[in-house]
PDB file of C-alpha atoms in Angstrom:
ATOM      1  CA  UNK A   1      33.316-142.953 118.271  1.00  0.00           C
ATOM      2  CA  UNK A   2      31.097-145.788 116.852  1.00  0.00           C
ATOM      3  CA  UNK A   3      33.061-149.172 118.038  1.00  0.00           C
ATOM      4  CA  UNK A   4      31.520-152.427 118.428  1.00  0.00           C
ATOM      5  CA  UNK A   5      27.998-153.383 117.899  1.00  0.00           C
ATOM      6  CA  UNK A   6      25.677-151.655 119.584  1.00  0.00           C
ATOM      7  CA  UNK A   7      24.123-153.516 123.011  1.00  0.00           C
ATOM      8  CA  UNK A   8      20.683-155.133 122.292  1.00  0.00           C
ATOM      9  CA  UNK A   9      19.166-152.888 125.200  1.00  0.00           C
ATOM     10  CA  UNK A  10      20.423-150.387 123.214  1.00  0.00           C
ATOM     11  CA  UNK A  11      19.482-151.445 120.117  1.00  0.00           C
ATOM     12  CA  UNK A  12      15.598-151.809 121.489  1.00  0.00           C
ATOM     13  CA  UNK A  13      14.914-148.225 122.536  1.00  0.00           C
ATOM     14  CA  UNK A  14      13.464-145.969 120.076  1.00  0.00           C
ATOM     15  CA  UNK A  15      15.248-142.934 119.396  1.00  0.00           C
ATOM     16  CA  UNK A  16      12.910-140.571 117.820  1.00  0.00           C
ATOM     17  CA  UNK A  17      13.865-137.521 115.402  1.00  0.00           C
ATOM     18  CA  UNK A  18      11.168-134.499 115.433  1.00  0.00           C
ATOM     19  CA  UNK A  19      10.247-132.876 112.473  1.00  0.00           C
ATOM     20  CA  UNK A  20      11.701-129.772 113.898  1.00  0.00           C
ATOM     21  CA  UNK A  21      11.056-127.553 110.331  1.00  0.00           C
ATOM     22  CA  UNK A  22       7.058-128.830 110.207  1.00  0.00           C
ATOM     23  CA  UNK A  23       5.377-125.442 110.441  1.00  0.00           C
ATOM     24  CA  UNK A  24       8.192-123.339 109.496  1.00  0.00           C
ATOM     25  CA  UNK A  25       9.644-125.297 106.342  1.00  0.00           C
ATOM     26  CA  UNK A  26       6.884-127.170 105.139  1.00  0.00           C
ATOM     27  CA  UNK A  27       3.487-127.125 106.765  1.00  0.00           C
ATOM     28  CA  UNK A  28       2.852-129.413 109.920  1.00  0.00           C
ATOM     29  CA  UNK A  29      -0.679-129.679 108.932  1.00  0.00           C
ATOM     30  CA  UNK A  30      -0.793-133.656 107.351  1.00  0.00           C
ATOM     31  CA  UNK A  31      -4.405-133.221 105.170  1.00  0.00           C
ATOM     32  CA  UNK A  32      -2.855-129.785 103.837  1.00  0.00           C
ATOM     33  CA  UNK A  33       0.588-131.317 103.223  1.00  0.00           C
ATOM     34  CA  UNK A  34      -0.554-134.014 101.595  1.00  0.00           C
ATOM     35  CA  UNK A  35      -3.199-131.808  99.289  1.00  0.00           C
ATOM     36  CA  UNK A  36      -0.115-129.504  98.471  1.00  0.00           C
ATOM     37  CA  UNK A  37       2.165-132.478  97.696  1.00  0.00           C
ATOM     38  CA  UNK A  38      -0.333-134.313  95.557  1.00  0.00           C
ATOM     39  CA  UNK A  39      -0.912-131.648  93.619  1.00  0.00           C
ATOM     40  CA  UNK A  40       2.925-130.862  92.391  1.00  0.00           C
ATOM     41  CA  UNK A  41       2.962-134.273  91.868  1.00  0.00           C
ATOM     42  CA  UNK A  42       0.123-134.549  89.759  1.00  0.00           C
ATOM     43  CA  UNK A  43       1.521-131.503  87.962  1.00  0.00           C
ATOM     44  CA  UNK A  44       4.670-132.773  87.485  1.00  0.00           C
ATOM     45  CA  UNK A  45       3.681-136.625  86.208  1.00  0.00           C
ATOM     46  CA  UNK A  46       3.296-134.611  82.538  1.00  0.00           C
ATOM     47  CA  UNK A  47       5.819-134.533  82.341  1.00  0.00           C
ATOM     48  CA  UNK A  48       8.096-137.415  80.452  1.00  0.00           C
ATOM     49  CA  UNK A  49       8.595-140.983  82.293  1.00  0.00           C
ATOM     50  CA  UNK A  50      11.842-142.363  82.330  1.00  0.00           C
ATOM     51  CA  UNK A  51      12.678-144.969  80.125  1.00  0.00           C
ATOM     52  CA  UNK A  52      14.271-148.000  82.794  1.00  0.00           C
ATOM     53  CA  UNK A  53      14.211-148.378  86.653  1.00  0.00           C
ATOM     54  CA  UNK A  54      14.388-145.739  88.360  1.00  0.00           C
ATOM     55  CA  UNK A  55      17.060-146.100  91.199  1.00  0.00           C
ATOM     56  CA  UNK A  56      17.963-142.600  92.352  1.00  0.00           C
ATOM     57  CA  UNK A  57      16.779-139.233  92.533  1.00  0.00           C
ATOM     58  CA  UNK A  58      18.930-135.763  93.017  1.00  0.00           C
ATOM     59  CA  UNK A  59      16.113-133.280  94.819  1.00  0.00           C
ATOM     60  CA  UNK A  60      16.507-129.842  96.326  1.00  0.00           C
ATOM     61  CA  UNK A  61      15.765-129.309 100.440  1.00  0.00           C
ATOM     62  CA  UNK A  62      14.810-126.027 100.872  1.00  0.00           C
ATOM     63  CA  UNK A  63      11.234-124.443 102.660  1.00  0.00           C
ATOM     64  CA  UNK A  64       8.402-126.342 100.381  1.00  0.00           C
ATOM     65  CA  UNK A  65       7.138-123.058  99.044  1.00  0.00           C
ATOM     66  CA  UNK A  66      10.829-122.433  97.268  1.00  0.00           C
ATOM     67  CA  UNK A  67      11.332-126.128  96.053  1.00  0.00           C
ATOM     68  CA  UNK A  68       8.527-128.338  96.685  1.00  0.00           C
ATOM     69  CA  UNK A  69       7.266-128.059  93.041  1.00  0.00           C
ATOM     70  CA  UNK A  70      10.965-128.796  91.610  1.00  0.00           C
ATOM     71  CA  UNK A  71      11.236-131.814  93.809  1.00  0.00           C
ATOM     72  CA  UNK A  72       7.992-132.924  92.508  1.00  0.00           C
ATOM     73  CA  UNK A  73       9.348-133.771  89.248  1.00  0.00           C
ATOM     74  CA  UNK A  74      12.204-136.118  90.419  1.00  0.00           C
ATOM     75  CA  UNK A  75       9.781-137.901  93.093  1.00  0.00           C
ATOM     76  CA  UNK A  76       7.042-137.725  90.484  1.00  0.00           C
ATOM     77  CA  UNK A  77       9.365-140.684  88.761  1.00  0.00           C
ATOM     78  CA  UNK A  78       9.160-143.450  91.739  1.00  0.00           C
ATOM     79  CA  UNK A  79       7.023-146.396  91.644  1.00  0.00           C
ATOM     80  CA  UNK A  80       6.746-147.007  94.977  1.00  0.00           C
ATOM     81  CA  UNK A  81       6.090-151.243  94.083  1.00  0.00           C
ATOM     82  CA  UNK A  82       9.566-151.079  93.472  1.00  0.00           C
ATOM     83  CA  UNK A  83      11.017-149.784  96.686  1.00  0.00           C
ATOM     84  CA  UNK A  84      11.697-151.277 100.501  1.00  0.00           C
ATOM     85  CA  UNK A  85      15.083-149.192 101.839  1.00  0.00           C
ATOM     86  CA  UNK A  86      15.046-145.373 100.607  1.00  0.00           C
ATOM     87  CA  UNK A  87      18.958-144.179 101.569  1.00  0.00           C
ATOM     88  CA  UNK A  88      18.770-140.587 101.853  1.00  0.00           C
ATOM     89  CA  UNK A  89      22.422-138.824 101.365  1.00  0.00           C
ATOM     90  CA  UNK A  90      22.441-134.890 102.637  1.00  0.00           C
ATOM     91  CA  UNK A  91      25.151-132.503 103.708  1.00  0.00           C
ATOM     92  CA  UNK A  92      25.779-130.822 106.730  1.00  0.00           C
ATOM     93  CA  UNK A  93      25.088-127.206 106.731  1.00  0.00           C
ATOM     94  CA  UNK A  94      25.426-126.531 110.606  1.00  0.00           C
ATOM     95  CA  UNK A  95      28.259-129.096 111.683  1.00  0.00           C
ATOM     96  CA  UNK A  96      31.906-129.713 110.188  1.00  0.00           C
ATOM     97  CA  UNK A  97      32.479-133.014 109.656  1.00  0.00           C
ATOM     98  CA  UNK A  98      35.039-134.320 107.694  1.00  0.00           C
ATOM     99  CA  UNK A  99      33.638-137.773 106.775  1.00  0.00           C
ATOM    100  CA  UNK A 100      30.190-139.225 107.103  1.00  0.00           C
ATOM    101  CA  UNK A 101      27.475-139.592 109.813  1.00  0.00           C
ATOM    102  CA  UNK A 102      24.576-142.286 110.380  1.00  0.00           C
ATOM    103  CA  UNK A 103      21.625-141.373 112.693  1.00  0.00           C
ATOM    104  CA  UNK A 104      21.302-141.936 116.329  1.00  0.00           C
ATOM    105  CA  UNK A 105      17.442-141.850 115.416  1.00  0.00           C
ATOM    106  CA  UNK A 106      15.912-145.006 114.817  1.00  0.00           C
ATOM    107  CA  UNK A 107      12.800-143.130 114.146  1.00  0.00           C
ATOM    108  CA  UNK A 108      12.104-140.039 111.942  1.00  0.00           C
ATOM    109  CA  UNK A 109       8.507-138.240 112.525  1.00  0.00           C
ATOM    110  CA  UNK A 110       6.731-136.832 109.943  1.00  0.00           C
ATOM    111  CA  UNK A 111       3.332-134.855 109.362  1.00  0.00           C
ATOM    112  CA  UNK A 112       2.254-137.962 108.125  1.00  0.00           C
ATOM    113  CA  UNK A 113       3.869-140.451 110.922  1.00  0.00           C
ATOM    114  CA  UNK A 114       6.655-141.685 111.343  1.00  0.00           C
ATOM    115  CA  UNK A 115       9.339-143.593 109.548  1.00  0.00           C
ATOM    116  CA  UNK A 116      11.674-146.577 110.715  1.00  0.00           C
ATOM    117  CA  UNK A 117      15.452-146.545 109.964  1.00  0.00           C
ATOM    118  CA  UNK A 118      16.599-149.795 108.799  1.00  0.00           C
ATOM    119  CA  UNK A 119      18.734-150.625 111.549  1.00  0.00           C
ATOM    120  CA  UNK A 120      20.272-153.717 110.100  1.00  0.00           C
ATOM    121  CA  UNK A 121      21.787-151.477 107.404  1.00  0.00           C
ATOM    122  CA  UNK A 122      23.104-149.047 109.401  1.00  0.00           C
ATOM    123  CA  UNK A 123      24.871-152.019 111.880  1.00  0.00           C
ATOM    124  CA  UNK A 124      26.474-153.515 108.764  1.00  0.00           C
ATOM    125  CA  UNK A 125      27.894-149.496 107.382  1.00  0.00           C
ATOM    126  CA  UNK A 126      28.862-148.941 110.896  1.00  0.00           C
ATOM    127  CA  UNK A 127      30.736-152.221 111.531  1.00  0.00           C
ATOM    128  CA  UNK A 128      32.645-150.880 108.660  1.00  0.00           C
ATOM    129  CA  UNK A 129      33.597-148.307 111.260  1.00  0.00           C
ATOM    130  CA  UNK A 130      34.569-145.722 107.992  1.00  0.00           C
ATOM    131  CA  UNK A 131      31.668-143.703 110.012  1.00  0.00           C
ATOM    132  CA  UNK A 132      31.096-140.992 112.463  1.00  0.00           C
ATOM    133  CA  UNK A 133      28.028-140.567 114.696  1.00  0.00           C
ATOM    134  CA  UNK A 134      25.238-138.202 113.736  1.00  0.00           C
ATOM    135  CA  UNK A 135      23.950-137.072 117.607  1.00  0.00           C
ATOM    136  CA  UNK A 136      20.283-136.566 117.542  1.00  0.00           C
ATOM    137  CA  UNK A 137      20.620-132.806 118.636  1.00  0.00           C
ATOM    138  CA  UNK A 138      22.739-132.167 115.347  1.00  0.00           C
ATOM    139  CA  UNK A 139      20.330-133.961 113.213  1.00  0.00           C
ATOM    140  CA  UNK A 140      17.432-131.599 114.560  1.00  0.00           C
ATOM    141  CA  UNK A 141      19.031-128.605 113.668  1.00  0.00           C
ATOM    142  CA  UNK A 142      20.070-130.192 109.998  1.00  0.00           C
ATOM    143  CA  UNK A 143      17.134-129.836 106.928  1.00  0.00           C
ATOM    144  CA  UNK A 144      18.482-131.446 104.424  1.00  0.00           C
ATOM    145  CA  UNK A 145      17.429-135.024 105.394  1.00  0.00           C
ATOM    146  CA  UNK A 146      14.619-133.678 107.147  1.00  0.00           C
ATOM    147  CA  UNK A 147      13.010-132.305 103.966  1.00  0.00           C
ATOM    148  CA  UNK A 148      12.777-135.780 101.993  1.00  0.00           C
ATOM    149  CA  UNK A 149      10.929-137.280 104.642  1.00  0.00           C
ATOM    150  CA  UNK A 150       7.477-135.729 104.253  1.00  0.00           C
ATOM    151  CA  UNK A 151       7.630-136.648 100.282  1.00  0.00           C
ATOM    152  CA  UNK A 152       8.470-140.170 101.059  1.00  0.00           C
ATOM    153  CA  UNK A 153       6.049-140.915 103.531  1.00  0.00           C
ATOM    154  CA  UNK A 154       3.877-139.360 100.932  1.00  0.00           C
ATOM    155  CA  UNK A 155       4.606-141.359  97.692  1.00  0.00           C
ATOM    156  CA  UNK A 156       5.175-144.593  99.555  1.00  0.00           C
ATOM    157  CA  UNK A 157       2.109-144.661 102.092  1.00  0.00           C
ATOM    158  CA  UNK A 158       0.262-147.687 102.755  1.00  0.00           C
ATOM    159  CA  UNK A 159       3.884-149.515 101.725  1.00  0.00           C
ATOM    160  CA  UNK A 160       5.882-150.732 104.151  1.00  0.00           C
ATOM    161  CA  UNK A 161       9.557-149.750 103.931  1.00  0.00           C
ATOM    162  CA  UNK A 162      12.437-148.382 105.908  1.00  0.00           C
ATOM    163  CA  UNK A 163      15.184-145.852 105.549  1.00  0.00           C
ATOM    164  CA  UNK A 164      18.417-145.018 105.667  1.00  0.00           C
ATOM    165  CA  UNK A 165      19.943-141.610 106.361  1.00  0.00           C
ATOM    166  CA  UNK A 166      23.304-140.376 105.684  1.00  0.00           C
ATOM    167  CA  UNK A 167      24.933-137.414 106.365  1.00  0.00           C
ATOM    168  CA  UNK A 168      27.736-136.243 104.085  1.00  0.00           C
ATOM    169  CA  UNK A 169      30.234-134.061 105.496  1.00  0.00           C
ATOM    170  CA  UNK A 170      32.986-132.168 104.193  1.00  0.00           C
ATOM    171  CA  UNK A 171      34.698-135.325 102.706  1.00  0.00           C
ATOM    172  CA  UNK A 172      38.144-135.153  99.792  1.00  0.00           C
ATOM    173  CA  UNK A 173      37.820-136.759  96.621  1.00  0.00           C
ATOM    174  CA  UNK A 174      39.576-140.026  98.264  1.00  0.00           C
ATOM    175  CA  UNK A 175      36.719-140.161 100.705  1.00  0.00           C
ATOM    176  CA  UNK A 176      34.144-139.640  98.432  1.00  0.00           C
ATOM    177  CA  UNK A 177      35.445-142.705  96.162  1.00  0.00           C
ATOM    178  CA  UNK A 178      35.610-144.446  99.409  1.00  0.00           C
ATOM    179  CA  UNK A 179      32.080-144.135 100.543  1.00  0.00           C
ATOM    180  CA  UNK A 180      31.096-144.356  96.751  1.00  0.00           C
ATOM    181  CA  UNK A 181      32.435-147.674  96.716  1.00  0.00           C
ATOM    182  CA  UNK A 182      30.784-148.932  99.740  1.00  0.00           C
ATOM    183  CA  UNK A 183      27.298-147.674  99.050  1.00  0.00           C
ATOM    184  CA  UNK A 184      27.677-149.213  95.434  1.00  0.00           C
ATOM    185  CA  UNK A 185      26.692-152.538  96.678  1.00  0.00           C
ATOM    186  CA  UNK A 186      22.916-151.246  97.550  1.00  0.00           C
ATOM    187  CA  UNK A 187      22.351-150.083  94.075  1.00  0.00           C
ATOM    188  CA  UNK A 188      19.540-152.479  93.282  1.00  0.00           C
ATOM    189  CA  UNK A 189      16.381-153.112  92.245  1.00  0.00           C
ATOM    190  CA  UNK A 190      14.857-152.746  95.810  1.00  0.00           C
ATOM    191  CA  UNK A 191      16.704-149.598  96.946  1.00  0.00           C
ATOM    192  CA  UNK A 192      15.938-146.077  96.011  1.00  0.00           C
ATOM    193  CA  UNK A 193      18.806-143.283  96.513  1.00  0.00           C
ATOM    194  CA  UNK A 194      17.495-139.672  97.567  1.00  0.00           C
ATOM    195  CA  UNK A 195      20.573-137.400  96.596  1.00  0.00           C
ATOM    196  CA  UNK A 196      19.968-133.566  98.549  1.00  0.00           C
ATOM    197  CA  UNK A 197      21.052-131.212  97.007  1.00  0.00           C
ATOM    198  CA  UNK A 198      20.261-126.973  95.995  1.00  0.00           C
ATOM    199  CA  UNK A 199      22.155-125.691  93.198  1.00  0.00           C
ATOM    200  CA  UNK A 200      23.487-122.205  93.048  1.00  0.00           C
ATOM    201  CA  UNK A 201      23.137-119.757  96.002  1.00  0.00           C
ATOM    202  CA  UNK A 202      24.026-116.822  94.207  1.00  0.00           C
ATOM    203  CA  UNK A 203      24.166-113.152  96.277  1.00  0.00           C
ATOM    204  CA  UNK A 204      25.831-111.139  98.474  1.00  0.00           C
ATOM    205  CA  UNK A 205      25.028-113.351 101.824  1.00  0.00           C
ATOM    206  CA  UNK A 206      26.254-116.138 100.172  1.00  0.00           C
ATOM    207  CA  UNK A 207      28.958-114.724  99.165  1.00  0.00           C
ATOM    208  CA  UNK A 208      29.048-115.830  95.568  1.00  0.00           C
ATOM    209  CA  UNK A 209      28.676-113.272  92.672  1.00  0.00           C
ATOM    210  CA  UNK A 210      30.080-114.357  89.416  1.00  0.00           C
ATOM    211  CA  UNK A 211      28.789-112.113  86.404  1.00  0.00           C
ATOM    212  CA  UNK A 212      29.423-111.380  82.928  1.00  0.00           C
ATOM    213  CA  UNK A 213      29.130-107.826  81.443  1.00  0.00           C
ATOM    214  CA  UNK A 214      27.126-109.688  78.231  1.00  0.00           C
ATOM    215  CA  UNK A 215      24.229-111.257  79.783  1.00  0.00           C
ATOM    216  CA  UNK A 216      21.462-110.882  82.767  1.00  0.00           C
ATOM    217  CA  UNK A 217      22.612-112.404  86.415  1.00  0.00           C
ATOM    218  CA  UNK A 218      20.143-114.976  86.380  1.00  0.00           C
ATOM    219  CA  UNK A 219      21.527-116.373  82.796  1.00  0.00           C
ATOM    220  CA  UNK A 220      24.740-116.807  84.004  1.00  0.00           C
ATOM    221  CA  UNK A 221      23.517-118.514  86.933  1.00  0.00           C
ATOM    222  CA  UNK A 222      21.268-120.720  84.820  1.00  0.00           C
ATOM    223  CA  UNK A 223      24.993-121.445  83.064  1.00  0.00           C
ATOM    224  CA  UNK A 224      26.965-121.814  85.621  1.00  0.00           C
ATOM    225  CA  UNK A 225      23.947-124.584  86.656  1.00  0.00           C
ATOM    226  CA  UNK A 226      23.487-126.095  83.376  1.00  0.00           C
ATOM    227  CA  UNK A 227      27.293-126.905  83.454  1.00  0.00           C
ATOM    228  CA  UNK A 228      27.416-128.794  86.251  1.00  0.00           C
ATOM    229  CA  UNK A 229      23.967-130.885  85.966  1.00  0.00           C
ATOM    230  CA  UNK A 230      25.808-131.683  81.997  1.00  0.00           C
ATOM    231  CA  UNK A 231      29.107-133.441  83.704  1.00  0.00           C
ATOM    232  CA  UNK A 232      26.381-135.422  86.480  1.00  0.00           C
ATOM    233  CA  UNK A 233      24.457-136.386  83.540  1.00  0.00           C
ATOM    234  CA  UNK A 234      28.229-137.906  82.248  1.00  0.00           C
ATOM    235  CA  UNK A 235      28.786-139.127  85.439  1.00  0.00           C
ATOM    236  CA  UNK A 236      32.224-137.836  85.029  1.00  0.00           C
ATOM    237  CA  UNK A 237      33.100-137.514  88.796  1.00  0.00           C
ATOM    238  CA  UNK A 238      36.959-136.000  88.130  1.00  0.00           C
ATOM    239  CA  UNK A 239      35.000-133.061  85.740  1.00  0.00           C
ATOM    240  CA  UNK A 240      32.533-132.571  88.173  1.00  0.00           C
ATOM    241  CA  UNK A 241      35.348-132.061  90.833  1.00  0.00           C
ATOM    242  CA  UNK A 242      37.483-129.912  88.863  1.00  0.00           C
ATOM    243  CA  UNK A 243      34.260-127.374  87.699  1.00  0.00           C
ATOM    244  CA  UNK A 244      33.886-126.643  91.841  1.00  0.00           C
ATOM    245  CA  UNK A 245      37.741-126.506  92.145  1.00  0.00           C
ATOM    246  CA  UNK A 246      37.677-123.826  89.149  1.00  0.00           C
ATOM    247  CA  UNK A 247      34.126-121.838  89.255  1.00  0.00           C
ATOM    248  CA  UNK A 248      33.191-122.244  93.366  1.00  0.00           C
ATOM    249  CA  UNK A 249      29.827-122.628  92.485  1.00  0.00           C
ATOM    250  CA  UNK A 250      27.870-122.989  95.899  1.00  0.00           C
ATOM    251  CA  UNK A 251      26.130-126.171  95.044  1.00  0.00           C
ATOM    252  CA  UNK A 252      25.158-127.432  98.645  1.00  0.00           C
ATOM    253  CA  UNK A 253      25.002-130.871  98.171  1.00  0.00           C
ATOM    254  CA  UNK A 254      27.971-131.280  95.604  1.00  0.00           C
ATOM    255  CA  UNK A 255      29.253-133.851  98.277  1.00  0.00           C
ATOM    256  CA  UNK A 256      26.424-136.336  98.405  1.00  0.00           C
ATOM    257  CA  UNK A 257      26.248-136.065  94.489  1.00  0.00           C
ATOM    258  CA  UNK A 258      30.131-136.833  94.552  1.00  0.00           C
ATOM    259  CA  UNK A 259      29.376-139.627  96.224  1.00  0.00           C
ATOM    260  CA  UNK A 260      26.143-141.234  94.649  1.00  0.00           C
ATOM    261  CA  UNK A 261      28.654-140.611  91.103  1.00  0.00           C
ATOM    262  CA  UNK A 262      31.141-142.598  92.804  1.00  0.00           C
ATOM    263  CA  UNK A 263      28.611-145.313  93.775  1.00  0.00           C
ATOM    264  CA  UNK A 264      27.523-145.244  90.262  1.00  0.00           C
ATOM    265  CA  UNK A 265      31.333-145.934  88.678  1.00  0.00           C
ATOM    266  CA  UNK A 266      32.123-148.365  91.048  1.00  0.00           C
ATOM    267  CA  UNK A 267      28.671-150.581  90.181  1.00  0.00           C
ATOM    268  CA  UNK A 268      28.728-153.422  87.306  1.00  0.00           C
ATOM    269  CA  UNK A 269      25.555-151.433  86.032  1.00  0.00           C
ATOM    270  CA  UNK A 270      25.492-149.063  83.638  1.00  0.00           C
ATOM    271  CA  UNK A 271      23.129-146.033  84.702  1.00  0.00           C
ATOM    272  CA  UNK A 272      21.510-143.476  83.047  1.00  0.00           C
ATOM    273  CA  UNK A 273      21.799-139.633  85.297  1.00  0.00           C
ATOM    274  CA  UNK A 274      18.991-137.333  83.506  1.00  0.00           C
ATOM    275  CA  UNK A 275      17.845-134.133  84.809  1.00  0.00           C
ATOM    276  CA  UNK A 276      13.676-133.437  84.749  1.00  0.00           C
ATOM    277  CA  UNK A 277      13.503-129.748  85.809  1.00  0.00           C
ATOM    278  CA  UNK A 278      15.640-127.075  86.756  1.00  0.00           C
ATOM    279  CA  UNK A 279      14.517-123.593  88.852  1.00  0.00           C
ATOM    280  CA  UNK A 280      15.466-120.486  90.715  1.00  0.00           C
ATOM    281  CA  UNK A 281      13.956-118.880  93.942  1.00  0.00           C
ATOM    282  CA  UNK A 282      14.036-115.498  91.736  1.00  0.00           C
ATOM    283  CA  UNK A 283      15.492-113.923  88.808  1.00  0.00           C
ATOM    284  CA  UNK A 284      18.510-111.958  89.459  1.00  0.00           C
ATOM    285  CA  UNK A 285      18.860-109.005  87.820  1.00  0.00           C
ATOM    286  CA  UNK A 286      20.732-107.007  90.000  1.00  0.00           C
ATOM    287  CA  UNK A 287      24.004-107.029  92.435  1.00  0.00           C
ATOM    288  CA  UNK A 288      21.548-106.705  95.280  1.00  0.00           C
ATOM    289  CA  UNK A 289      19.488-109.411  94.492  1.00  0.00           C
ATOM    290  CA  UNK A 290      19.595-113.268  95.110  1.00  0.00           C
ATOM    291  CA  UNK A 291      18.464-116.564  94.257  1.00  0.00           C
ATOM    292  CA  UNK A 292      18.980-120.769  94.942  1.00  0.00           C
ATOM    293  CA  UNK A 293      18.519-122.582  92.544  1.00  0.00           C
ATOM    294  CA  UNK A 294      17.022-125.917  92.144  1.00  0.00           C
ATOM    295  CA  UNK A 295      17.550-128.764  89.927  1.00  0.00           C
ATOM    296  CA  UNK A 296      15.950-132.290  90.000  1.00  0.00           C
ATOM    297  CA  UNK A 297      17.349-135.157  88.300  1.00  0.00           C
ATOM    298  CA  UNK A 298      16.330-139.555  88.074  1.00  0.00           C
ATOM    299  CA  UNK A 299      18.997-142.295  87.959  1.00  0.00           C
ATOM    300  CA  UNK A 300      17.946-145.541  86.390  1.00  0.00           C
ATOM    301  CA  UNK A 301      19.109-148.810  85.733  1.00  0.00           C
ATOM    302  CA  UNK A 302      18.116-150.332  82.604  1.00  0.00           C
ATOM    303  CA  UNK A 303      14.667-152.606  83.006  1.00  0.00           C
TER     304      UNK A 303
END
């Protein structure tokens, strides 16, 4: 249980996180990570800027080879200038957890170095005590913070700035609203949200095979997708939760995208949710095939 504030001896000791999927994931190999990053960047910045301030990104977490390029196009969108605190939202594929987790880590290593936590954030969401703890031996086995990191120490190098991980469990619509509402208040100008999240995991070890006698696998995939990103784009959070309640579809992070919609509603602002690119590991054509797909999308906030 979190309780209390933390003991300043505590407090002082660095608690590091290891990039535990570098050379598996993503290469550990900083010059040829940051070659490989800079150029889906480069080939992604063609494509259209938004028009406002960008305060959000949804971005898919899977090995770099799968998803690195879609991500590209979301992170493509950042002006670093414009950001200090980068709160990164995942869900937990390994652990059950019916609520949501902030690191034990005050540290997070990267290829490229590592990155501080903003501890005085995460004091002021645990004091709230609405949180569980996130043990450093779960958050090593967990990618889907992990595979932000490298990106972000990327775009923002030679910056300073800090970070903010969150794990999103398994948490009910009330929850979700909760933790929407409490987040809402660090929507602003110097904040960037990092929303992980694949889309469809279609295939017989996922255990998800809608199809339609008219049309190829992959298409209905790519509708069954297309669906889902149209209610984010409305940032209609009861639509959003009734298309999972009614078609399953195995969106991983639907979770911490429930709850950056949430955050979104409950803010005096009036944001704009656009998706940039959309993907699939493959093109399924038949019943033994499979794909993820991946989808990445930019909040802003008008200028």
């Amino acid at each position: 249980e979190y309780m209390g504030e933390p003991s300043r001896v505590e407090m002082s000791v660095c608690v590091c996180r290891q990039a535990t999927h570098a050379d598996s994931w993503y290469t550990g190999n900083a010059q040829e990570l940051a070659q490989q990053l800079s150029g889906w960047l480069s080939a992604a910045t063609a494509a259209q800027q938004p028009a406002g301030r960008v305060v959000g990104i949804i971005a898919p977490h899977a090995g770099y080879s799968y998803s690195g390029k879609t991500a590209a196009f979301a992170y493509s969108q950042i002006n670093p200038q414009n950001v200090d605190v980068v709160f990164v939202l995942g869900p937990s594929h390994k652990w059950y957890v019916p609520s949501c987790a902030l690191p034990e880590a005050t540290e997070y290593a990267t290829p490229f170095g590592n990155i501080r936590v903003n501890t005085d954030i995460i004091n002021e969401l645990r004091a709230t005590r609405a949180f569980e703890k996130f043990e450093l031996r779960r958050d090593e086995k967990e990618h889907s913070l992990e595979m932000h990191f490298p990106f972000i120490a990327h775009i923002m190098r030679g910056k300073q700035f800090t970070i903010v991980p969150i794990l999103v469990g398994a948490v009910d619509v009330e929850k979700e609203k909760m933790f929407g509402v409490l987040l809402s208040r660090y929507l602003n100008e110097r904040n960037l949200f990092v929303v992980s999240s694949d889309f469809c995991h279609w295939g017989q070890r996922f255990d998800y095979q809608p199809r339609s006698k008219t049309e190829p696998i992959y298409q209905t995939i790519t509708n069954l997708d297309h669906d889902a990103m149209r209610l984010i784009e409305a940032q209609d959070t009861a639509g959003f939760s009734t298309y999972l309640g009614t078609t399953n579809n195995t969106i991983c992070g639907r979770h911490p995208i429930s709850v950056l919609l949430q955050a979104l509603q409950a803010s005096p602002t009036q944001h704009e949710v656009k998706f940039v690119r959309y993907d699939q590991s493959s093109r399924v054509m038949a019943i033994n095939d499979s794909s993820v797909s991946y989808a990445a999308a930019v909040i802003t906030a008008p200028n």
